[in-house]
Coordinates of C-alpha atoms in Angstrom, one line a residue:
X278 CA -8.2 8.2 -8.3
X279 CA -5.7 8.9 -5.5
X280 CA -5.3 12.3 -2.6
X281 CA -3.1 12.0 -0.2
X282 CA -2.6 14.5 2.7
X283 CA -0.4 15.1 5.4
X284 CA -1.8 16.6 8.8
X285 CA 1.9 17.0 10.6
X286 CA 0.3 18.8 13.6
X287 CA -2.3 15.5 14.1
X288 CA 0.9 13.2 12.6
X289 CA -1.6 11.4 10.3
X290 CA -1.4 10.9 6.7
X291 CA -4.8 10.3 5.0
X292 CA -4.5 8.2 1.6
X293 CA -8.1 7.9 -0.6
X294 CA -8.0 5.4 -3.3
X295 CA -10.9 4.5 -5.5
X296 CA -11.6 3.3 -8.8
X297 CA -9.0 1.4 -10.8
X298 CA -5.4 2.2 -9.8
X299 CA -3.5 1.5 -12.5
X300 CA 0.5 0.9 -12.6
X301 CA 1.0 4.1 -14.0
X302 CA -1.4 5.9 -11.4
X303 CA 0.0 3.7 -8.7
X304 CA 3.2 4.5 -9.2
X305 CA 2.2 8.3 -8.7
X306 CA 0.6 7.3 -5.8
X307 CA 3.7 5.8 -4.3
X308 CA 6.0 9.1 -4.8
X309 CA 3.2 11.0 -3.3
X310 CA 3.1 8.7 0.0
X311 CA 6.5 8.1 0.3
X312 CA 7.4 11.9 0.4
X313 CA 4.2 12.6 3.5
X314 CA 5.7 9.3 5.1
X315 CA 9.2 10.7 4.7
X316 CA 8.2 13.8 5.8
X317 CA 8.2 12.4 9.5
X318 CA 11.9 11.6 9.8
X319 CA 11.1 7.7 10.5
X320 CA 9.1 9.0 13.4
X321 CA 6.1 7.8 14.8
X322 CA 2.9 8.2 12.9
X323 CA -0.7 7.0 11.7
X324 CA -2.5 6.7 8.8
X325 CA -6.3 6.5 7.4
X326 CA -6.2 4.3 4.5
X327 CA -9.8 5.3 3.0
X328 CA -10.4 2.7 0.0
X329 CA -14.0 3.0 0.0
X330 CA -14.6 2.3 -4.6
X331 CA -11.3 0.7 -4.9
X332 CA -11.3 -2.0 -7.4
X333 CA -9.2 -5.1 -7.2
X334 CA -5.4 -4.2 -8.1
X335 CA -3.9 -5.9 -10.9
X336 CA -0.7 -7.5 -10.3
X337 CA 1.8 -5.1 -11.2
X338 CA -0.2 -2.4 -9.1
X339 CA -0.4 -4.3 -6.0
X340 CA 3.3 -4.9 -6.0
X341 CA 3.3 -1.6 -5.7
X342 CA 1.4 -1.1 -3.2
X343 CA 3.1 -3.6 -1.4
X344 CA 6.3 -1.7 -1.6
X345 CA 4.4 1.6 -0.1
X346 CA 2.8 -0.4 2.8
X347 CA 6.5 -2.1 3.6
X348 CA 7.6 1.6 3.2
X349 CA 5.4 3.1 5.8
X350 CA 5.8 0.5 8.5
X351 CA 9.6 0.5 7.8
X352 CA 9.7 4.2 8.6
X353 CA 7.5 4.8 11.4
X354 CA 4.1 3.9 10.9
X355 CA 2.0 2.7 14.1
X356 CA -1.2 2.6 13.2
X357 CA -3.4 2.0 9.5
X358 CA -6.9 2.5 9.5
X359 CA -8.2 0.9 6.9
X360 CA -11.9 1.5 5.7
X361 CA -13.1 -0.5 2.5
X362 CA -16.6 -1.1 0.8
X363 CA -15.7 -3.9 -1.1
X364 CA -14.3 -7.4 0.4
X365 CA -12.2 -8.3 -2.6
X366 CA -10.5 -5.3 -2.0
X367 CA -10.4 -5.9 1.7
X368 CA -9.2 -8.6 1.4
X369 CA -6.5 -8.1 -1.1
X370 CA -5.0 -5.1 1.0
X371 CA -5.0 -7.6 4.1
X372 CA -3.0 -9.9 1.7
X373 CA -0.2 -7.2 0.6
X374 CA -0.5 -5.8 3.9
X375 CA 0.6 -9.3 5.6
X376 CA 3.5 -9.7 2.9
X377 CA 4.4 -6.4 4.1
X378 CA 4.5 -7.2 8.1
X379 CA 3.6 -11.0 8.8
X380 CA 2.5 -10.3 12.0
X381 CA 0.4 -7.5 11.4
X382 CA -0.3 -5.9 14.6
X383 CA -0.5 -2.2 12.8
X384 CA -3.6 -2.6 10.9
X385 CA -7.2 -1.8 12.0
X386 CA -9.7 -2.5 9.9
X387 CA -12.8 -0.4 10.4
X388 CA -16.4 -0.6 8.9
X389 CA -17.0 3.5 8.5
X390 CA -14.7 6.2 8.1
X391 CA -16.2 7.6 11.4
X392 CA -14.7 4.3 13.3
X393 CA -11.6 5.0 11.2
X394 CA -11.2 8.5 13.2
X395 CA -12.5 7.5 16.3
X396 CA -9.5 4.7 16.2
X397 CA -7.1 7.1 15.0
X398 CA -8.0 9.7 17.4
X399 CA -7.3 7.5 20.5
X400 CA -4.3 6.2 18.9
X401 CA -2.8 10.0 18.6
X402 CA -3.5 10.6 22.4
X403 CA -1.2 7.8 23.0
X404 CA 1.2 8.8 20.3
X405 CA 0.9 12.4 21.4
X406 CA 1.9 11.3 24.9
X407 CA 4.7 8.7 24.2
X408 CA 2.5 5.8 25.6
X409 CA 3.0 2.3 23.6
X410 CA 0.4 2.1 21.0
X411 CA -1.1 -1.4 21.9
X412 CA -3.2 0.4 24.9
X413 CA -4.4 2.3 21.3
X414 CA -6.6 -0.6 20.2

């Protein structure tokens, strides 16, 4: 199970992922966040990556996400919030998402969704105003 929204106004898109995400659902999911990432010109923007019930991603499916993470981060994504419940997953995103940008300096992993927010929310006064986005974290 995937939603993903776009809140242009806050320049935050909000991804939920739980369950099993197949190949076929993944690749769903990818057209879906490519187009709210595109949506943003390659401008600047954030994103809440809640993943809180997602189940290990078989191969094919974390490729795939791979190629969304290396698609955001090519095209203007400063900041990911990532909230998870399970470590395998965790740990698994932190693995596609360091494929994705080796030095990962974009990625904030947070313990509640409410930490999520409250990370994003001073990130977007910075990204509101212009300032760098390493005073963000």
């Amino acid at each position: 199970m995937f939603e993903v929204t776009n809140d242009v106004s806050r320049r935050t898109i909000t991804a939920r992922m739980s369950g099993f995400m197949r190949p076929n659902e993944m690749k769903e999911y990818v057209a879906v966040y490519k187009k709210a990432t595109d949506s943003y010109g390659g401008g600047r923007h954030l994103v809440l990556a809640d993943m809180r019930g997602l189940r290990p991603l078989e191969p094919e499916s974390a490729n795939l996400f791979s190629e969304v993470i290396n698609h955001g981060r090519k095209n203007g994504c400063v900041m990911c919030a990532h909230v998870s419940d399970s470590t395998i997953a965790r740990l698994q995103t932190a693995r596609v998402a360091s494929e994705a940008s080796p030095n990962d300096d974009i990625t904030v992993d947070c313990v509640s969704l409410e930490e999520a927010q409250n990370q994003l929310a001073k990130a977007r006064v910075r990204l509101l105003n212009g300032e760098g986005m390493s005073a963000a974290r």
